[in-house]
Coordinates of N, CA, C and O in Angstrom, one line a residue:
M1 N 123.1 122.0 69.6 CA 121.7 121.3 69.0 C 121.2 120.2 69.9 O 120.0 120.5 70.2
E2 N 122.2 119.5 70.3 CA 121.7 118.5 71.4 C 121.1 119.0 72.8 O 120.3 118.4 73.1
N3 N 121.7 120.1 73.2 CA 121.0 120.7 74.4 C 119.7 121.4 74.0 O 119.1 121.3 74.9
A4 N 119.6 121.8 72.9 CA 118.3 122.5 72.4 C 117.3 121.4 72.4 O 115.9 121.7 72.9
V5 N 117.5 120.3 72.0 CA 116.7 119.1 72.0 C 116.3 118.5 73.5 O 115.1 118.3 73.5
K6 N 117.2 118.5 74.3 CA 117.0 118.2 75.6 C 116.3 119.1 76.4 O 115.3 118.7 76.9
I7 N 116.5 120.5 76.0 CA 115.5 121.5 76.7 C 114.1 121.3 76.1 O 113.1 121.6 76.9
E8 N 113.9 121.2 74.8 CA 112.8 121.0 74.4 C 111.8 119.9 74.9 O 110.6 119.9 75.0
N9 N 112.5 118.8 75.0 CA 112.1 117.4 75.5 C 111.5 117.7 76.9 O 110.5 117.3 77.5
Q10 N 112.5 118.5 77.7 CA 112.1 118.9 79.0 C 110.9 119.8 79.2 O 110.1 119.3 80.2
K11 N 110.6 120.6 78.4 CA 109.6 121.3 78.3 C 108.2 120.6 78.0 O 107.3 120.8 78.8
K12 N 108.3 119.6 77.0 CA 107.3 118.8 76.7 C 106.9 118.0 77.8 O 105.7 117.8 78.3
S13 N 107.7 117.3 78.6 CA 107.5 116.6 79.6 C 106.9 117.2 80.9 O 106.0 116.9 81.4
N14 N 107.7 118.6 81.1 CA 106.8 119.4 82.2 C 105.4 119.5 81.6 O 104.5 119.7 82.8
F15 N 105.2 120.0 80.5 CA 104.0 120.2 80.2 C 102.8 119.1 80.4 O 101.8 119.1 81.3
F16 N 103.3 118.0 79.9 CA 102.5 116.7 80.2 C 102.4 116.3 81.7 O 101.3 116.1 81.9
I17 N 103.4 116.7 82.4 CA 103.3 116.2 83.9 C 102.5 117.2 84.5 O 101.8 116.9 85.5
N18 N 102.6 118.3 84.2 CA 101.8 119.4 84.8 C 100.2 119.3 84.5 O 99.2 119.4 85.3
T19 N 100.0 119.0 83.2 CA 98.6 118.7 82.7 C 97.9 117.6 83.3 O 97.0 117.6 84.2
I20 N 98.6 116.3 83.5 CA 98.1 115.2 84.2 C 97.9 115.4 85.6 O 97.0 115.1 86.2
S21 N 98.9 116.3 86.3 CA 98.6 116.6 87.7 C 97.5 117.6 88.0 O 97.1 117.6 89.2
I22 N 97.1 118.3 87.1 CA 95.9 119.2 87.2 C 94.5 118.4 86.9 O 93.6 118.5 87.5
V23 N 94.7 117.7 85.5 CA 93.6 117.0 85.1 C 93.0 115.9 86.1 O 91.9 115.7 86.3
V24 N 93.9 115.0 86.6 CA 93.7 113.9 87.5 C 92.6 114.4 88.6 O 91.8 114.0 88.9
P25 N 93.2 115.2 89.4 CA 92.5 115.6 90.7 C 91.2 116.3 90.3 O 90.1 116.0 90.9
L26 N 91.0 117.1 89.0 CA 89.8 117.8 88.5 C 88.7 116.5 88.3 O 87.7 116.7 88.6
V27 N 89.3 115.6 87.6 CA 88.3 114.4 87.1 C 87.8 113.7 88.5 O 86.6 113.4 88.6
V28 N 88.8 113.5 89.3 CA 88.2 112.8 90.4 C 87.2 113.7 91.1 O 86.1 113.2 91.8
A29 N 87.4 114.9 91.4 CA 86.5 115.8 92.1 C 85.1 115.9 91.4 O 84.2 115.8 92.1
V30 N 85.0 116.0 90.2 CA 83.9 115.9 89.3 C 83.1 114.4 89.7 O 81.9 114.5 89.8
L31 N 83.9 113.5 89.5 CA 83.3 112.2 89.6 C 82.5 112.1 91.2 O 81.5 111.6 91.3
L32 N 83.3 112.6 92.2 CA 82.9 112.5 93.3 C 81.5 113.3 93.6 O 80.6 113.1 94.5
G33 N 81.5 114.6 92.9 CA 80.0 115.2 93.0 C 78.9 114.7 92.0 O 78.0 115.3 92.1
V34 N 79.1 113.8 91.2 CA 78.2 113.3 90.2 C 77.1 112.5 91.0 O 77.4 111.7 91.7
Q35 N 76.0 113.1 91.1 CA 74.7 112.3 91.8 C 74.4 111.0 90.9 O 73.8 110.2 91.5
N36 N 74.0 111.3 89.6 CA 73.7 110.0 88.7 C 74.8 109.4 88.4 O 75.4 109.7 87.6
K37 N 74.7 108.0 89.1 CA 75.8 107.0 88.8 C 75.4 106.1 87.7 O 74.5 105.9 87.6
L38 N 76.6 105.7 86.9 CA 76.1 104.8 85.8 C 75.9 103.4 86.5 O 76.5 103.0 87.7
D39 N 75.3 102.5 85.9 CA 75.0 101.2 86.2 C 75.8 100.2 85.6 O 75.4 99.9 84.2
L40 N 76.8 99.8 86.0 CA 77.7 98.8 85.1 C 77.8 97.5 85.8 O 78.6 96.3 85.5
G41 N 76.9 97.3 86.8 CA 76.6 96.0 87.5 C 77.0 95.9 88.9 O 77.8 96.8 89.4
N42 N 76.8 95.0 89.7 CA 76.8 94.7 91.2 C 78.5 94.7 91.2 O 79.1 95.0 92.3
W43 N 79.3 94.2 90.4 CA 80.6 93.8 90.4 C 81.5 95.2 91.0 O 82.5 95.0 91.7
T44 N 80.9 96.2 90.8 CA 81.6 97.5 90.9 C 81.6 97.6 92.6 O 82.4 98.7 93.0
R45 N 80.7 97.2 93.4 CA 80.6 97.5 94.7 C 81.7 96.9 95.5 O 81.8 97.1 96.5
S46 N 82.3 95.8 94.8 CA 83.4 94.9 95.5 C 84.8 95.7 95.3 O 85.8 95.5 95.6
L47 N 84.7 96.9 94.5 CA 86.0 97.6 93.8 C 86.7 98.1 95.1 O 88.1 98.0 95.0
P48 N 86.3 98.7 96.2 CA 86.8 99.2 97.3 C 87.8 98.2 98.0 O 88.8 98.4 98.5
H49 N 87.5 96.9 98.1 CA 88.4 95.8 98.4 C 89.6 95.7 97.4 O 90.7 95.4 98.1
L50 N 89.2 95.8 96.5 CA 90.6 95.6 95.4 C 91.4 96.8 95.3 O 92.7 96.4 95.5
I51 N 90.8 97.9 95.5 CA 91.5 99.1 95.8 C 92.4 99.0 97.2 O 93.6 99.4 97.1
G52 N 91.8 98.5 98.1 CA 92.6 98.2 99.3 C 93.7 97.1 99.3 O 94.8 97.4 99.9
I53 N 93.7 96.1 98.4 CA 94.5 95.3 97.9 C 95.7 96.0 97.3 O 96.9 96.0 97.4
I54 N 95.2 96.8 96.1 CA 96.3 97.5 95.6 C 96.9 98.3 96.4 O 98.3 98.6 96.3
N55 N 96.3 99.1 97.0 CA 97.1 100.1 98.1 C 97.9 99.3 99.0 O 99.2 99.8 99.3
S56 N 97.6 98.2 99.4 CA 98.5 97.5 100.4 C 99.8 97.0 99.8 O 100.9 97.0 100.1
L57 N 99.5 96.4 98.4 CA 100.7 96.1 97.6 C 101.6 97.1 97.2 O 103.0 96.9 97.3
T58 N 100.9 98.4 96.8 CA 101.8 99.5 96.5 C 102.8 99.9 97.9 O 103.9 100.2 97.6
T59 N 102.2 99.6 98.9 CA 103.1 100.2 100.3 C 104.0 99.1 100.2 O 105.4 99.5 100.6
L60 N 103.8 97.8 100.3 CA 104.9 96.7 100.3 C 105.9 96.8 99.3 O 107.1 97.0 99.5
F61 N 105.6 97.3 98.0 CA 106.6 97.3 96.9 C 107.4 98.6 97.2 O 108.6 98.9 96.9
L62 N 106.8 99.9 97.7 CA 107.4 100.9 97.8 C 108.6 100.8 99.0 O 109.8 101.3 98.9
I63 N 108.2 100.0 100.0 CA 109.1 99.6 101.2 C 110.1 98.8 100.7 O 111.5 99.0 101.0
L64 N 109.9 97.9 99.7 CA 111.0 96.8 99.1 C 111.9 97.7 98.2 O 112.9 97.5 98.3
G65 N 111.2 98.7 97.5 CA 112.0 99.6 96.5 C 113.2 100.4 97.2 O 114.1 100.5 97.0
F66 N 112.7 100.7 98.4 CA 113.4 101.5 99.4 C 114.6 100.6 99.7 O 115.8 101.0 99.7
V67 N 114.3 99.7 100.4 CA 115.2 98.6 100.8 C 116.3 98.2 99.7 O 117.3 98.1 99.9
F68 N 115.9 98.1 98.5 CA 116.7 97.7 97.5 C 117.5 98.7 97.0 O 118.7 98.4 96.7
I69 N 117.2 99.8 97.0 CA 118.0 101.1 96.7 C 119.2 101.1 97.6 O 120.2 101.4 97.4
K70 N 118.9 101.1 98.9 CA 119.8 101.1 100.0 C 120.7 99.9 100.0 O 122.1 100.3 100.3
L71 N 120.3 98.8 99.6 CA 121.2 97.7 99.4 C 122.1 97.8 98.0 O 122.8 96.7 97.4
K72 N 121.9 98.8 96.9 CA 122.3 99.1 96.0 C 121.9 97.8 94.9 O 123.0 97.8 93.8
K73 N 120.8 97.3 95.0 CA 120.1 96.4 94.1 C 119.1 97.2 93.2 O 118.0 97.0 93.2
I74 N 120.0 97.9 92.4 CA 119.2 98.9 91.3 C 118.1 98.3 90.6 O 117.0 98.6 90.4
S75 N 118.4 97.0 90.1 CA 117.2 96.3 89.1 C 116.1 95.9 89.8 O 115.0 96.2 89.4
L76 N 116.2 95.5 91.2 CA 115.3 95.2 91.9 C 114.7 96.4 92.3 O 113.2 96.2 92.6
H77 N 115.3 97.2 92.7 CA 114.6 98.7 93.0 C 113.9 99.3 91.9 O 112.6 99.7 92.1
Q78 N 114.4 99.2 90.6 CA 113.4 99.3 89.4 C 112.3 98.6 89.3 O 111.2 99.3 89.0
L79 N 112.3 97.4 89.4 CA 111.2 96.6 89.7 C 110.2 96.9 90.5 O 108.8 96.9 90.2
M80 N 110.5 97.1 91.7 CA 109.6 97.5 92.8 C 108.9 98.9 92.4 O 107.6 99.1 92.7
M81 N 109.7 99.9 92.0 CA 109.2 101.2 91.8 C 108.2 101.2 90.6 O 107.3 101.7 90.6
T82 N 108.6 100.3 89.6 CA 107.9 100.3 88.3 C 106.4 99.5 88.7 O 105.4 100.0 88.2
A83 N 106.7 98.6 89.3 CA 105.3 97.7 89.9 C 104.6 98.9 90.8 O 103.2 98.8 90.7
S84 N 105.1 99.7 91.6 CA 104.5 100.5 92.3 C 103.8 101.7 91.7 O 102.4 102.1 91.8
F85 N 104.4 102.1 90.7 CA 103.8 103.1 89.6 C 102.6 102.3 88.7 O 101.7 103.0 88.7
G86 N 102.8 101.2 88.4 CA 101.7 100.5 87.5 C 100.4 100.2 88.7 O 99.4 100.6 87.9
L87 N 100.7 99.9 89.7 CA 99.7 99.7 90.8 C 99.0 101.2 90.9 O 97.6 101.1 91.0
G88 N 99.6 102.0 90.9 CA 99.2 103.5 91.0 C 98.0 103.8 89.9 O 97.1 104.3 90.1
G89 N 98.5 103.5 88.6 CA 97.6 103.7 87.6 C 96.3 102.8 87.7 O 95.3 103.0 87.5
L90 N 96.7 101.5 88.1 CA 95.7 100.5 88.3 C 94.4 101.0 89.3 O 93.3 101.1 89.2
F91 N 95.2 101.6 90.4 CA 94.3 102.2 91.6 C 93.4 103.3 90.9 O 92.2 103.2 91.3
L92 N 94.1 104.0 89.9 CA 93.3 105.3 89.6 C 92.2 104.7 88.5 O 91.0 105.4 88.6
I93 N 92.3 103.9 88.0 CA 91.4 103.2 87.0 C 90.2 102.6 87.8 O 88.9 103.0 87.6
F94 N 90.4 101.9 88.8 CA 89.2 101.2 89.6 C 88.7 102.3 90.5 O 87.5 102.4 90.8
Y95 N 89.5 103.4 90.9 CA 88.8 104.3 91.6 C 87.8 105.3 90.9 O 86.6 105.4 91.3
V96 N 88.2 105.4 89.9 CA 87.3 106.2 88.8 C 86.1 105.4 88.4 O 85.1 105.7 88.7
I97 N 86.2 104.1 88.2 CA 85.2 103.2 87.9 C 84.1 103.2 89.2 O 83.0 103.3 88.9
Y98 N 84.8 103.2 90.4 CA 83.9 102.8 91.6 C 83.1 104.1 91.6 O 81.8 104.1 92.0
H99 N 83.9 105.3 91.4 CA 83.1 106.6 91.8 C 82.1 107.1 90.7 O 81.5 107.6 90.8
L100 N 82.3 106.4 89.6 CA 81.3 106.5 88.5 C 80.2 105.8 88.6 O 79.1 106.1 88.1
T101 N 80.3 104.8 89.5 CA 79.1 103.7 89.5 C 78.4 103.8 91.0 O 77.4 102.9 91.2
N102 N 78.9 104.0 92.0 CA 78.5 104.2 93.4 C 78.9 105.4 94.0 O 79.6 106.0 93.9
P103 N 77.9 105.9 94.9 CA 78.1 106.9 95.9 C 79.3 106.5 96.9 O 79.5 105.2 97.3
S104 N 79.8 107.5 97.4 CA 80.7 107.3 98.3 C 80.2 106.7 99.8 O 79.2 107.2 100.1
N105 N 81.0 105.8 100.1 CA 80.7 105.3 101.5 C 80.7 106.3 102.8 O 81.9 107.1 102.6
K106 N 79.8 106.4 103.7 CA 80.0 107.4 104.7 C 80.9 106.5 105.9 O 80.7 105.3 106.1
F107 N 81.6 107.3 106.6 CA 82.2 106.8 107.6 C 81.1 106.9 109.0 O 80.6 107.8 109.1
T108 N 81.2 105.6 109.7 CA 80.1 105.4 110.9 C 80.7 105.5 112.2 O 80.0 105.5 113.0
G109 N 82.0 105.4 112.1 CA 82.7 105.4 113.5 C 82.2 106.9 114.3 O 81.8 107.8 113.6
E110 N 82.1 106.6 115.7 CA 81.8 107.5 116.3 C 83.0 107.9 117.5 O 83.7 107.0 117.9
G111 N 82.8 109.2 117.9 CA 83.8 109.8 119.1 C 85.2 109.9 118.6 O 85.3 110.5 117.6
F112 N 86.3 109.8 119.4 CA 87.5 110.1 119.1 C 87.9 109.4 117.7 O 88.7 110.1 117.0
V113 N 87.7 108.2 117.4 CA 88.1 107.6 116.1 C 87.6 108.3 115.0 O 88.4 108.2 114.0
R114 N 86.6 109.2 115.1 CA 86.0 109.7 114.0 C 86.9 111.1 113.7 O 87.4 111.3 112.5
Y115 N 87.5 111.6 114.7 CA 88.7 112.7 114.5 C 90.0 112.1 113.9 O 90.5 112.6 113.0
V116 N 90.4 110.7 114.5 CA 91.5 110.1 113.8 C 91.2 109.7 112.3 O 92.0 110.1 111.4
Y117 N 89.9 109.4 111.8 CA 89.5 108.9 110.5 C 89.7 110.3 109.7 O 90.4 110.2 108.6
F118 N 88.9 111.2 110.1 CA 88.7 112.4 109.1 C 90.4 113.2 109.2 O 90.6 113.7 108.1
L119 N 91.1 113.4 110.0 CA 92.5 113.7 110.1 C 93.5 112.8 109.1 O 93.9 113.4 108.2
T120 N 93.3 111.5 109.2 CA 93.8 110.7 108.2 C 93.4 110.9 107.0 O 94.3 111.2 105.8
L121 N 92.0 111.0 106.5 CA 91.4 111.3 105.4 C 92.0 112.5 104.8 O 92.3 112.5 103.5
I122 N 91.9 113.7 105.4 CA 92.1 115.0 104.8 C 93.6 114.9 104.4 O 94.0 115.6 103.5
T123 N 94.7 114.3 105.4 CA 96.0 114.6 105.0 C 96.2 113.6 103.7 O 97.2 113.7 103.1
H124 N 95.5 112.4 103.8 CA 95.7 111.6 102.7 C 95.2 112.3 101.3 O 96.0 112.2 100.5
I125 N 94.2 112.9 101.4 CA 93.8 113.7 100.1 C 94.7 114.8 99.9 O 95.2 114.7 98.6
G126 N 95.1 115.5 100.8 CA 96.0 116.7 100.5 C 97.3 116.2 100.0 O 97.7 116.7 99.1
F127 N 97.9 115.1 100.7 CA 99.3 114.8 100.1 C 99.2 114.0 98.8 O 100.0 113.9 98.0
S128 N 98.0 113.6 98.4 CA 97.9 112.9 97.3 C 97.7 113.6 96.1 O 98.3 113.6 94.9
L129 N 97.5 115.0 96.4 CA 97.5 116.1 95.3 C 98.9 116.6 95.0 O 99.2 116.8 94.1
V130 N 99.6 116.4 95.9 CA 101.0 117.0 96.1 C 102.0 115.8 95.3 O 102.9 116.0 94.7
V131 N 101.8 114.4 95.8 CA 102.6 113.6 95.3 C 102.7 113.1 93.8 O 103.5 112.8 93.2
L132 N 101.6 113.4 93.1 CA 101.5 113.1 91.9 C 102.4 113.7 90.9 O 103.1 113.1 90.0
P133 N 102.5 114.9 90.7 CA 103.7 115.6 90.1 C 105.2 115.2 90.5 O 106.0 115.0 89.7
L134 N 105.3 115.1 91.8 CA 106.6 114.6 92.2 C 106.9 113.2 91.6 O 108.0 113.0 91.3
V135 N 105.9 112.4 91.8 CA 106.3 110.8 91.4 C 106.3 110.8 89.7 O 107.3 110.0 89.4
L136 N 105.5 111.6 89.2 CA 105.7 111.5 87.6 C 107.2 112.1 87.3 O 107.7 111.7 86.3
R137 N 107.6 113.1 88.0 CA 109.0 113.8 87.7 C 109.9 112.8 88.0 O 110.9 112.6 87.3
A138 N 109.9 112.1 89.1 CA 110.9 111.1 89.5 C 111.0 109.8 88.6 O 111.9 109.5 88.1
V139 N 109.7 109.3 87.9 CA 109.7 108.5 87.1 C 110.4 109.0 85.7 O 111.2 108.1 85.1
Y140 N 109.9 110.3 85.2 CA 110.5 110.8 84.1 C 112.1 110.8 84.2 O 112.7 110.4 83.3
F141 N 112.6 111.4 85.3 CA 114.0 111.4 85.5 C 114.7 110.0 85.4 O 115.7 110.0 84.9
A142 N 114.0 109.0 86.1 CA 114.7 107.6 86.0 C 114.7 107.1 84.6 O 115.8 106.5 84.2
A143 N 113.5 107.4 83.9 CA 113.3 106.9 82.7 C 114.4 107.4 81.5 O 114.9 106.8 80.6
T144 N 114.6 108.8 81.8 CA 115.6 109.4 81.0 C 117.0 109.5 81.6 O 117.9 110.1 80.9
R145 N 117.3 108.6 82.4 CA 118.5 108.6 83.0 C 119.4 109.7 83.8 O 120.4 109.8 83.5
Q146 N 118.5 110.6 84.1 CA 118.9 111.8 84.9 C 118.6 111.3 86.3 O 118.1 111.9 87.1
F147 N 119.9 110.6 86.9 CA 119.8 110.0 88.2 C 120.0 110.9 89.1 O 119.4 110.8 90.2
A148 N 120.6 111.9 89.1 CA 121.1 113.1 90.1 C 119.7 113.8 90.3 O 119.2 113.9 91.5
A149 N 119.0 114.1 89.3 CA 117.5 114.6 89.3 C 116.7 113.8 89.9 O 115.8 114.2 90.8
H150 N 116.8 112.5 89.7 CA 115.7 111.4 90.1 C 115.9 111.4 91.6 O 115.1 111.2 92.5
R151 N 117.3 111.3 92.1 CA 117.4 111.3 93.6 C 117.0 112.4 94.2 O 116.4 112.2 95.5
K152 N 117.3 113.6 93.9 CA 116.9 114.9 94.5 C 115.5 114.9 94.6 O 114.8 115.2 95.7
I153 N 114.9 114.5 93.7 CA 113.2 114.7 93.6 C 112.5 113.2 94.7 O 111.5 113.6 95.3
A154 N 113.2 112.3 94.5 CA 112.9 110.9 95.2 C 112.8 111.4 96.6 O 111.9 110.7 97.4
R155 N 113.9 112.2 97.2 CA 113.9 112.3 98.6 C 112.4 113.1 99.1 O 112.4 112.9 100.4
F156 N 111.9 113.8 98.3 CA 110.7 114.2 98.6 C 109.4 113.4 98.1 O 108.6 113.2 99.1
A157 N 109.4 112.8 97.0 CA 108.3 112.1 96.5 C 108.1 110.8 97.2 O 107.0 110.5 97.6
Y158 N 109.1 110.3 97.5 CA 109.1 108.7 98.2 C 108.2 108.7 99.5 O 107.3 108.0 99.8
P159 N 108.7 109.8 100.4 CA 107.9 109.6 101.9 C 106.6 110.0 101.7 O 105.7 109.6 102.5
I160 N 106.4 110.8 100.9 CA 104.9 111.5 100.7 C 104.0 110.3 99.7 O 102.9 110.1 100.4
W161 N 104.7 109.6 98.9 CA 103.9 108.3 98.2 C 103.8 107.3 99.3 O 102.6 106.7 99.2
L162 N 104.7 107.2 100.1 CA 104.6 106.1 101.1 C 103.3 106.4 102.1 O 102.7 105.4 102.4
Y163 N 103.4 107.7 102.4 CA 102.3 108.1 103.4 C 101.2 108.1 102.6 O 100.0 107.5 103.4
V164 N 100.9 108.5 101.4 CA 99.6 108.4 100.8 C 99.0 106.9 100.7 O 97.8 106.6 100.8
S165 N 100.0 106.1 100.3 CA 99.8 104.7 100.0 C 99.3 104.1 101.5 O 98.1 103.4 101.7
V166 N 100.1 104.3 102.6 CA 99.7 103.9 103.9 C 98.4 104.2 104.5 O 97.6 103.5 104.9
T167 N 98.4 105.6 104.0 CA 97.0 106.3 104.6 C 95.7 105.8 103.8 O 94.5 105.7 104.4
G168 N 96.0 105.5 102.4 CA 94.8 104.8 101.8 C 94.5 103.4 102.3 O 93.2 103.1 102.4
V169 N 95.3 102.7 102.7 CA 94.9 101.4 103.3 C 94.3 101.6 104.6 O 93.3 100.9 105.0
L170 N 94.7 102.6 105.2 CA 93.8 102.8 106.7 C 92.7 103.4 106.3 O 91.6 102.9 107.2
V171 N 92.2 104.3 105.4 CA 91.1 104.8 105.1 C 90.1 103.6 104.6 O 89.0 103.6 105.1
Y172 N 90.7 102.7 104.0 CA 90.0 101.6 103.5 C 89.5 100.7 104.7 O 88.5 100.3 104.9
L173 N 90.5 100.4 105.5 CA 90.3 99.5 106.8 C 89.2 100.3 107.7 O 88.2 99.7 108.3
F174 N 89.3 101.7 107.9 CA 88.0 102.5 108.6 C 86.9 102.2 108.1 O 86.0 102.0 108.8
V175 N 86.7 102.5 106.9 CA 85.4 102.6 106.1 C 84.8 101.3 105.8 O 83.6 101.0 105.9
Y176 N 85.8 100.3 105.5 CA 85.0 99.0 104.9 C 85.2 97.9 105.8 O 84.6 96.7 105.8
Q177 N 86.2 98.0 106.8 CA 86.5 96.9 107.8 C 86.1 97.1 109.2 O 85.4 96.4 110.0
M178 N 86.6 98.2 109.8 CA 86.5 98.5 111.2 C 84.9 99.1 111.3 O 84.2 99.1 112.5
F179 N 84.6 100.0 110.5 CA 83.4 100.9 110.6 C 82.5 100.8 109.5 O 82.0 101.6 108.7
P180 N 82.0 99.6 109.0 CA 81.1 99.4 107.6 C 80.0 100.0 107.7 O 79.5 100.1 108.8
A181 N 79.3 100.5 106.7 CA 78.1 101.1 106.6 C 76.8 100.2 107.3 O 77.2 99.0 106.9
R182 N 76.2 100.6 108.0 CA 75.0 99.7 108.5 C 73.9 99.3 107.5 O 73.8 99.9 106.8

């Protein structure tokens, strides 16, 4: 009986994770394509800077989470990874608000840096699609104390999540700091 409940819970969590992993990218794609933006005020124009800070903190916390697990400081690892996950949720909220209210900024760099930027952006977007279901599963396994499964998926989820986080910071720096719109 207990095994049947466990299997049913696993099916429900997989359905939830798969649904979120499909819906979130679709919503983001739709938002990027919406031409008529909402007017929530000028404050939304500064959201990319907040998003850059969130991505920077996420990167820091992911690295610290890795260090802490290697040092076997489990509670500090859990704190850093939970903070990273929470910041990911915050990022998503502010990203959606920004793209609901503002057109996408165009990259103004020229020459070789343009190739570097677009390679960074394309890989960032591609890996961000892959990492969401991996992270959600890693969090689920940790929360349900399935640590063997958590470790197994974290081996893939962590480096991809770190890459997405770091390249998110790079994209921000390219577009808003090094080559801002004229």
